[in-house]
Amino acid sequence: MPNRYNMTRQSRRRTRSRKRLYAAALVIGLPVLAFLAWVTWTEQHPEQERELRLEVQDRLHEWFPEIMALPDDLRGFVPRSSVFDDDVHPEVVMLHGLDEPGDIWDTLAPALDTAGINGWEFRYPNDQAIDRSADLLAEYWETLDTDQPIILVGHSMGGLVIRDFVTRWRHPVDEAPRVEGPPIAGVILVATPNQGSDWARLRVWLEVREWLADIREQRFSLFAGLRDGTGAAKIDLRPDSEFLADLNRRPWPEGILVQIIGGLVPEPTPAMEASLQALSEQFGIEDLPERIEDWWEDTSEGLGDGVVPIESLSLEGHPEPLILEASHRGLLVPGPLTEYPPAIEPILHILFDWRGEEPPVAPVFPERTSDAQLPQDLVDPRHQMHMRRVLAHQKMH
């Protein structure tokens, strides 16, 4: 009897264990299957996914208007000058890109001050459909009570918002303007994926970066990731998107200047090469640094700035992009590969040129008065030679 009793207990325990395993498999497996089904469907039906995301965004704004409203400092025009009064109209307006945490213009803005140029920023829900962001810019554009032409500078997706706004709202070709306000003198597109970027599919990691910035600024909430949009922008950014096909078919208005600036992830630094050599010796891998260098040379243009390939920058009928050694964000903000962002100085020279002014002989840097205060790469003769090539490139176009 005791043995039969023990066997019965053990059998019941095994049955309960199997049931728990089945339940756990269902709890884990069903969401995974649902996720895989969703991913498969969205890859095959991107435009339907876009419409679904827009519908979700509209319903959320309808049901929770107060919670879904962006703070005032994250929507509309924001003066970025510490020199000009806030009521002085801007000469340059800067637009950020996808899931931007907020600091992309923190180096260019003071550089504009030092150059005597008044810069503002336009902030918008950075994850919504791109055409909706252009619509929002058009809504605010009429609040600029000035007839003086303005130059627009866009980073990454911000450049696409600019192009959509210029060609569909302010200066549509063969049509009357659909919005009043100052005319556009020119646009500078920095790391803009004019032909799309497959990296947009990985926008979830950009969203995480933005959440961390929201937590740091004490503005995080459960709705924080939805206030900026529901992810339609990532569909617009795909190389085969209907948005880009329509945008790239539109003619560009004559008389509005365009300059494109792109990045190319620089070659491995001496420190990186030394680390590779140490790994080669430690693990007995022959010619590891040479193999990495060969791979780098073969793939560098495809990698571009790490987000936007070189081939995605170009626009038919416009000057070839100016390519600088930097990562996607490193073009405009300091990073591990660029102590001082290399796109700042060319942007200033372009602005001086378009304004019909002579650029300063020495580089313009905020809060620096001597070469001793400049980053070493900028007083190095190699950098001066690079800047001469940049200026020569601008004169050619």
XYZ file of C-alpha atoms in Angstrom:
397
model
C 0.000 0.000 0.000
C 2.655 2.604 0.878
C 4.477 1.928 -2.356
C 1.268 2.276 -4.388
C 0.458 5.474 -2.485
C 3.901 6.926 -3.186
C 3.626 5.995 -6.841
C 0.249 7.723 -7.064
C 1.658 10.884 -5.474
C 4.616 10.880 -7.845
C 2.298 10.382 -10.804
C 0.175 13.332 -9.713
C 3.259 15.477 -9.283
C 4.453 14.581 -12.785
C 1.003 15.406 -14.157
C 0.996 18.791 -12.403
C 4.530 19.487 -13.669
C 3.499 18.688 -17.223
C 0.484 20.968 -16.911
C 2.692 23.778 -15.617
C 5.075 23.266 -18.529
C 2.185 23.309 -21.012
C 0.817 26.477 -19.394
C 4.245 28.132 -19.456
C 4.684 27.123 -23.098
C 1.337 28.695 -23.935
C 2.096 31.876 -21.978
C 5.473 32.265 -23.702
C 4.717 30.652 -27.033
C 1.492 32.437 -27.953
C 2.964 35.958 -27.667
C 6.036 34.826 -29.614
C 3.858 33.322 -32.351
C 1.696 36.455 -32.409
C 4.814 38.610 -32.689
C 6.227 36.508 -35.530
C 2.887 36.625 -37.329
C 2.779 40.415 -36.922
C 6.330 40.841 -38.228
C 5.610 38.604 -41.216
C 2.410 40.476 -42.051
C 3.988 43.925 -41.700
C 6.922 42.980 -43.934
C 4.474 41.938 -46.643
C 1.980 44.798 -46.159
C 3.926 47.917 -45.072
C 1.393 50.455 -46.328
C -1.475 48.730 -44.547
C 0.674 48.710 -41.413
C 1.202 52.452 -41.874
C -2.540 53.102 -42.080
C -3.132 50.964 -39.006
C -0.505 52.893 -37.037
C -2.032 56.213 -38.104
C -5.476 55.015 -37.064
C -4.149 54.010 -33.631
C -2.490 57.407 -33.237
C -5.703 59.242 -34.188
C -7.822 57.204 -31.792
C -5.395 57.728 -28.909
C -5.461 61.483 -29.467
C -9.254 61.356 -29.599
C -9.650 59.296 -26.426
C -6.792 60.754 -24.342
C -6.216 64.317 -25.669
C -4.507 65.664 -22.551
C -2.232 62.685 -21.972
C -1.252 62.446 -25.655
C -0.456 66.162 -26.033
C 3.241 66.929 -26.375
C 4.722 69.466 -23.940
C 5.063 72.966 -25.419
C 8.851 72.709 -25.462
C 8.677 69.629 -27.727
C 6.355 71.067 -30.365
C 6.721 74.076 -32.664
C 9.429 76.729 -32.996
C 12.046 77.002 -30.258
C 14.599 79.858 -30.346
C 18.081 78.400 -29.808
C 20.128 81.598 -29.655
C 21.702 82.960 -26.496
C 22.611 86.172 -28.342
C 19.465 87.203 -30.222
C 16.221 88.034 -28.421
C 13.465 85.454 -28.796
C 11.267 87.927 -30.699
C 13.897 88.354 -33.446
C 12.863 86.241 -36.419
C 15.149 83.335 -37.365
C 17.507 83.240 -40.310
C 17.996 79.470 -39.994
C 15.492 76.826 -38.823
C 16.791 73.380 -37.827
C 14.759 70.131 -37.904
C 15.774 66.969 -36.038
C 15.348 63.388 -37.190
C 13.708 60.116 -36.106
C 13.377 59.493 -32.343
C 15.799 62.297 -31.563
C 16.580 62.581 -27.822
C 16.963 66.364 -28.104
C 20.629 67.349 -28.270
C 21.391 67.140 -31.997
C 21.617 70.961 -32.390
C 23.497 71.660 -29.166
C 26.765 72.262 -31.023
C 25.489 73.996 -34.168
C 23.249 76.450 -32.270
C 26.081 78.199 -30.372
C 28.233 78.064 -33.518
C 25.502 80.009 -35.333
C 25.530 82.561 -32.499
C 29.265 83.013 -32.860
C 28.798 83.503 -36.614
C 26.097 86.138 -36.002
C 23.282 83.991 -37.407
C 20.000 83.620 -35.521
C 19.002 79.941 -35.354
C 15.715 78.419 -34.269
C 14.671 74.791 -34.015
C 11.370 73.250 -35.117
C 10.272 70.338 -32.938
C 7.612 67.837 -33.900
C 6.385 64.333 -32.991
C 9.429 62.541 -34.294
C 7.905 59.133 -34.866
C 4.719 60.020 -36.735
C 4.265 59.839 -40.511
C 6.634 62.235 -42.265
C 3.898 64.000 -44.225
C 2.102 64.771 -40.955
C 5.273 66.394 -39.625
C 5.457 68.518 -42.789
C 1.787 69.432 -42.278
C 2.592 70.535 -38.734
C 5.499 72.672 -39.993
C 3.113 74.298 -42.477
C 0.678 75.007 -39.652
C 3.359 76.825 -37.673
C 5.043 78.470 -40.677
C 2.434 81.198 -40.971
C 3.243 82.331 -37.429
C 6.612 83.621 -38.693
C 5.758 87.259 -39.323
C 8.606 88.120 -41.681
C 9.261 88.331 -45.420
C 12.967 87.559 -45.077
C 13.955 84.240 -46.707
C 14.894 81.439 -44.319
C 17.384 78.595 -44.715
C 16.297 75.184 -43.441
C 18.775 72.657 -42.020
C 17.595 69.087 -41.471
C 19.302 66.122 -39.899
C 18.356 62.645 -41.099
C 14.553 62.341 -41.386
C 14.285 66.090 -40.710
C 15.612 66.642 -44.224
C 12.699 64.631 -45.645
C 10.238 66.722 -43.631
C 11.861 69.800 -45.186
C 11.657 68.439 -48.725
C 8.000 67.480 -48.263
C 7.173 70.902 -46.819
C 8.981 72.822 -49.578
C 7.553 70.847 -52.526
C 4.029 70.288 -51.200
C 3.321 73.382 -49.103
C 5.544 76.449 -49.480
C 6.923 76.210 -53.026
C 5.061 73.543 -55.041
C 6.092 73.674 -58.694
C 3.387 74.940 -61.105
C 1.014 75.542 -58.203
C 0.228 78.430 -55.890
C 1.762 78.164 -52.410
C -0.517 76.360 -49.994
C 0.817 78.285 -47.007
C 1.903 81.870 -46.399
C 5.003 82.950 -44.529
C 8.641 83.599 -45.355
C 10.059 82.038 -48.540
C 12.763 79.381 -48.424
C 16.201 80.494 -49.588
C 17.909 77.117 -49.379
C 18.070 73.795 -47.579
C 20.973 71.866 -46.090
C 20.349 68.141 -45.736
C 22.659 66.439 -43.232
C 22.686 62.621 -43.290
C 19.261 62.585 -44.922
C 18.205 59.200 -46.385
C 16.757 60.628 -49.601
C 16.544 57.119 -51.055
C 15.570 55.480 -47.760
C 17.349 53.392 -45.152
C 16.755 49.805 -44.064
C 17.961 50.746 -40.592
C 14.530 52.317 -40.011
C 13.275 48.809 -39.264
C 15.344 48.935 -36.059
C 13.651 52.066 -34.742
C 12.758 50.274 -31.496
C 16.339 50.862 -30.307
C 16.043 54.566 -31.165
C 12.854 54.634 -29.110
C 14.700 53.141 -26.130
C 17.342 55.873 -26.455
C 14.614 58.510 -26.428
C 12.924 56.939 -23.383
C 16.223 57.168 -21.501
C 16.442 60.853 -22.398
C 12.840 61.358 -21.197
C 13.670 59.687 -17.881
C 16.735 61.904 -17.482
C 14.619 65.008 -18.170
C 11.875 63.695 -15.816
C 9.196 63.733 -18.497
C 8.751 59.980 -18.965
C 5.298 58.395 -18.810
C 3.668 55.225 -20.128
C 2.333 57.320 -23.016
C 5.722 58.955 -23.746
C 6.512 56.545 -26.569
C 3.106 57.132 -28.186
C 2.941 60.930 -27.972
C 5.663 61.146 -30.635
C 3.702 58.901 -32.986
C 3.076 55.199 -33.384
C 5.918 54.292 -35.731
C 4.592 55.270 -39.166
C 7.824 57.160 -39.865
C 9.839 53.957 -40.039
C 7.655 52.782 -42.916
C 8.099 56.084 -44.781
C 11.869 55.719 -44.408
C 12.090 52.338 -46.119
C 13.754 52.458 -49.550
C 10.629 51.084 -51.263
C 8.051 53.215 -49.432
C 5.225 54.957 -51.297
C 6.065 58.170 -49.442
C 9.625 58.302 -50.802
C 8.503 57.296 -54.307
C 6.042 60.198 -54.356
C 8.500 62.653 -52.790
C 11.290 61.800 -55.230
C 8.958 62.228 -58.219
C 8.204 65.829 -57.354
C 10.194 68.541 -59.157
C 12.310 70.844 -57.021
C 11.484 74.577 -57.235
C 14.028 76.658 -59.117
C 16.008 79.178 -57.133
C 16.041 77.221 -53.859
C 19.592 76.103 -53.175
C 20.397 72.604 -51.924
C 23.491 71.217 -50.228
C 23.737 67.608 -49.077
C 26.203 66.522 -46.395
C 26.791 62.882 -45.518
C 28.992 60.825 -43.270
C 31.351 57.923 -43.783
C 32.367 55.972 -40.715
C 36.090 56.727 -40.472
C 38.830 54.137 -40.703
C 39.825 52.386 -37.481
C 41.737 54.747 -35.190
C 45.316 53.922 -34.066
C 43.875 52.802 -30.714
C 41.447 50.449 -32.477
C 44.253 49.083 -34.655
C 46.418 48.472 -31.581
C 43.552 46.594 -29.932
C 43.063 44.472 -33.039
C 46.772 43.666 -33.112
C 46.666 42.623 -29.446
C 43.657 40.371 -30.128
C 45.463 38.874 -33.107
C 48.459 37.982 -30.959
C 46.389 36.793 -27.989
C 44.187 34.399 -29.957
C 46.681 33.493 -32.649
C 44.583 34.913 -35.491
C 46.982 35.794 -38.273
C 46.563 39.126 -40.089
C 43.427 40.099 -38.135
C 44.012 43.874 -38.513
C 44.586 43.473 -42.266
C 41.417 41.393 -42.627
C 39.378 44.013 -40.755
C 40.863 46.769 -42.895
C 39.998 44.905 -46.121
C 36.440 44.313 -44.896
C 36.163 47.985 -43.920
C 37.247 49.147 -47.372
C 34.833 46.778 -49.107
C 31.794 47.774 -47.033
C 32.418 51.397 -46.002
C 30.216 53.022 -48.634
C 27.442 50.553 -47.953
C 27.710 51.355 -44.254
C 27.922 55.087 -44.912
C 27.541 56.853 -41.598
C 26.323 53.642 -39.958
C 22.662 54.443 -40.651
C 22.438 56.055 -44.089
C 24.443 54.516 -46.977
C 26.329 56.892 -49.273
C 24.125 55.936 -52.229
C 20.993 56.993 -50.304
C 22.135 60.605 -49.932
C 22.072 61.728 -53.563
C 19.246 63.543 -55.322
C 18.922 63.789 -59.068
C 19.532 67.307 -60.335
C 21.413 68.447 -57.235
C 25.136 68.645 -56.372
C 26.806 65.481 -55.211
C 26.920 65.108 -51.423
C 29.833 66.445 -49.429
C 31.150 63.374 -47.568
C 32.842 63.814 -44.198
C 34.381 61.230 -41.893
C 31.803 60.828 -39.150
C 28.961 58.673 -37.894
C 25.288 59.532 -38.331
C 25.032 61.693 -35.216
C 28.755 62.375 -35.062
C 28.376 64.773 -37.993
C 26.679 67.237 -35.615
C 27.448 66.212 -32.027
C 30.730 65.237 -30.354
C 31.315 61.524 -30.010
C 34.011 58.906 -29.522
C 35.147 59.221 -33.165
C 34.768 62.998 -33.573
C 35.793 65.371 -30.797
C 34.363 68.312 -32.726
C 31.609 67.513 -35.256
C 33.008 67.894 -38.796
C 29.755 69.131 -40.381
C 29.563 72.316 -38.288
C 32.238 74.254 -40.162
C 31.006 73.358 -43.688
C 27.453 74.332 -42.693
C 28.680 77.743 -41.555
C 30.631 78.260 -44.777
C 27.580 77.275 -46.854
C 25.449 79.777 -44.928
C 27.992 82.566 -45.450
C 28.186 81.731 -49.146
C 24.406 81.725 -49.620
C 24.100 85.001 -47.728
C 26.679 86.542 -50.026
C 29.154 87.117 -47.203
C 32.816 86.283 -46.912
C 33.446 83.498 -44.397
C 35.912 84.296 -41.631
C 39.536 83.390 -42.283
C 39.723 81.356 -39.094
C 37.171 78.664 -38.237
C 34.173 79.869 -36.239
C 33.761 78.036 -32.956
C 31.623 79.067 -29.996
C 33.407 80.237 -26.859
C 36.897 79.693 -28.263
C 39.332 82.505 -28.923
C 42.629 80.882 -29.804
C 44.111 77.838 -31.475
C 45.246 76.671 -28.057
C 41.581 76.209 -27.156
C 40.657 74.334 -30.338
C 40.546 70.546 -30.572
C 43.872 69.334 -31.898
C 42.374 67.880 -35.095
C 41.143 71.338 -36.114
C 44.481 73.133 -35.822
C 46.299 70.243 -37.444
C 47.490 71.086 -41.006
C 45.648 68.003 -42.277
C 42.355 69.476 -41.093
C 43.160 72.825 -42.707
C 43.831 70.969 -45.977
C 40.514 69.145 -45.555
C 38.689 72.460 -45.064
C 40.265 73.825 -48.235
C 38.857 70.806 -50.104
C 35.441 71.457 -48.561
C 35.456 75.081 -49.724
C 36.701 74.114 -53.171
C 33.871 71.572 -53.422
C 31.321 74.261 -52.570
C 32.699 76.655 -55.208
C 32.466 73.939 -57.864
C 28.711 73.707 -57.223
